[in-house]
XYZ file of C-alpha atoms in Angstrom:
120
model
C 95.695 92.542 138.513
C 92.148 93.879 138.306
C 90.432 93.378 141.678
C 87.025 93.690 140.087
C 87.562 90.513 138.073
C 88.384 88.389 141.134
C 86.198 85.339 141.593
C 86.284 82.029 143.436
C 89.655 81.437 145.156
C 91.094 84.840 144.211
C 88.023 86.564 145.625
C 87.924 84.405 148.762
C 91.648 84.943 149.433
C 91.240 88.706 149.075
C 88.157 88.696 151.300
C 89.909 86.589 153.937
C 92.900 88.944 154.051
C 90.700 92.016 154.399
C 87.662 90.763 156.316
C 88.477 87.364 157.810
C 87.794 83.652 157.544
C 84.361 83.720 159.211
C 83.230 86.356 156.749
C 84.457 84.254 153.820
C 82.495 81.277 155.144
C 79.392 83.473 155.183
C 80.055 84.391 151.535
C 80.674 80.763 150.519
C 77.466 79.617 152.179
C 75.506 82.108 150.069
C 77.448 81.416 146.864
C 78.857 84.953 146.829
C 81.822 84.047 144.624
C 82.998 87.319 143.111
C 83.424 91.028 143.697
C 80.314 91.911 141.711
C 78.337 89.171 143.404
C 79.145 90.816 146.745
C 78.436 94.325 145.461
C 75.048 93.176 144.155
C 74.008 91.388 147.349
C 71.582 93.629 149.222
C 71.985 92.149 152.689
C 74.828 89.726 153.322
C 73.504 89.097 156.835
C 69.866 88.565 155.849
C 70.376 84.822 155.514
C 71.154 84.604 159.233
C 67.525 85.331 160.111
C 66.364 82.160 158.357
C 65.642 79.427 160.887
C 67.455 76.493 159.368
C 69.730 73.867 160.916
C 72.218 74.272 158.044
C 72.899 77.822 159.233
C 73.602 76.873 162.851
C 77.398 76.705 162.473
C 77.769 79.967 160.556
C 75.397 81.711 162.966
C 77.586 80.629 165.881
C 80.658 81.853 164.032
C 79.482 85.360 163.110
C 76.810 86.077 165.735
C 76.197 86.321 169.449
C 73.301 84.226 170.709
C 71.149 85.930 173.336
C 69.500 84.034 176.173
C 66.181 84.216 174.310
C 67.793 82.443 171.310
C 67.950 85.526 169.118
C 71.126 86.320 167.220
C 73.077 89.531 166.745
C 75.898 89.856 164.227
C 79.222 90.489 165.930
C 80.269 94.118 165.430
C 83.724 93.097 164.184
C 82.230 90.839 161.530
C 79.764 93.505 160.460
C 82.500 96.140 160.317
C 84.897 93.915 158.372
C 82.337 93.147 155.700
C 81.279 96.801 155.517
C 84.943 97.813 155.084
C 85.496 95.223 152.330
C 82.286 96.300 150.599
C 83.237 99.997 150.688
C 86.735 99.243 149.430
C 85.409 97.242 146.482
C 82.664 99.789 145.801
C 85.268 102.564 145.634
C 87.389 100.441 143.279
C 84.318 99.942 141.071
C 83.570 103.687 141.047
C 87.175 104.488 140.080
C 86.960 101.917 137.305
C 83.743 103.508 136.036
C 85.340 106.981 136.037
C 88.349 105.686 134.112
C 86.082 104.069 131.525
C 83.978 107.219 131.258
C 86.945 109.547 130.814
C 88.612 107.229 128.317
C 85.539 107.457 126.086
C 86.323 111.126 125.356
C 88.801 112.105 122.635
C 92.261 113.142 123.768
C 93.392 116.730 123.172
C 95.278 115.645 120.056
C 92.264 113.783 118.700
C 90.000 116.727 119.499
C 92.281 119.185 117.672
C 92.365 116.881 114.657
C 88.596 116.358 114.663
C 87.919 120.095 114.926
C 89.830 120.637 111.652
C 88.054 117.885 109.754
C 85.221 119.069 107.517
C 82.281 116.750 107.313
C 80.191 116.499 104.168
C 76.706 117.957 104.447
């Protein structure tokens, strides 16, 4: 199965196994529904700085609240998402390399093409 094509439940199940349930809830809240959606999200935690009652529950789940009512993302949550991101980024880079290398002719094709005479 191609990890890079995972979306919706497949993506959320993968993310939960690697990062955790709280992290998946943060993704769901932001409509991050696929691998490429995550890879193209600049700051997964940026939404937590928005003062909005809808974000209260997720903020409590993934952050510490200081006595002055400021929030700090829990290091474990931050690390889990960073790990998942790096894993998926590496998978994407490997996929790109494979696609790039496969665009070149094989040795057999190259030998054949080098013997073919093209009309001027």
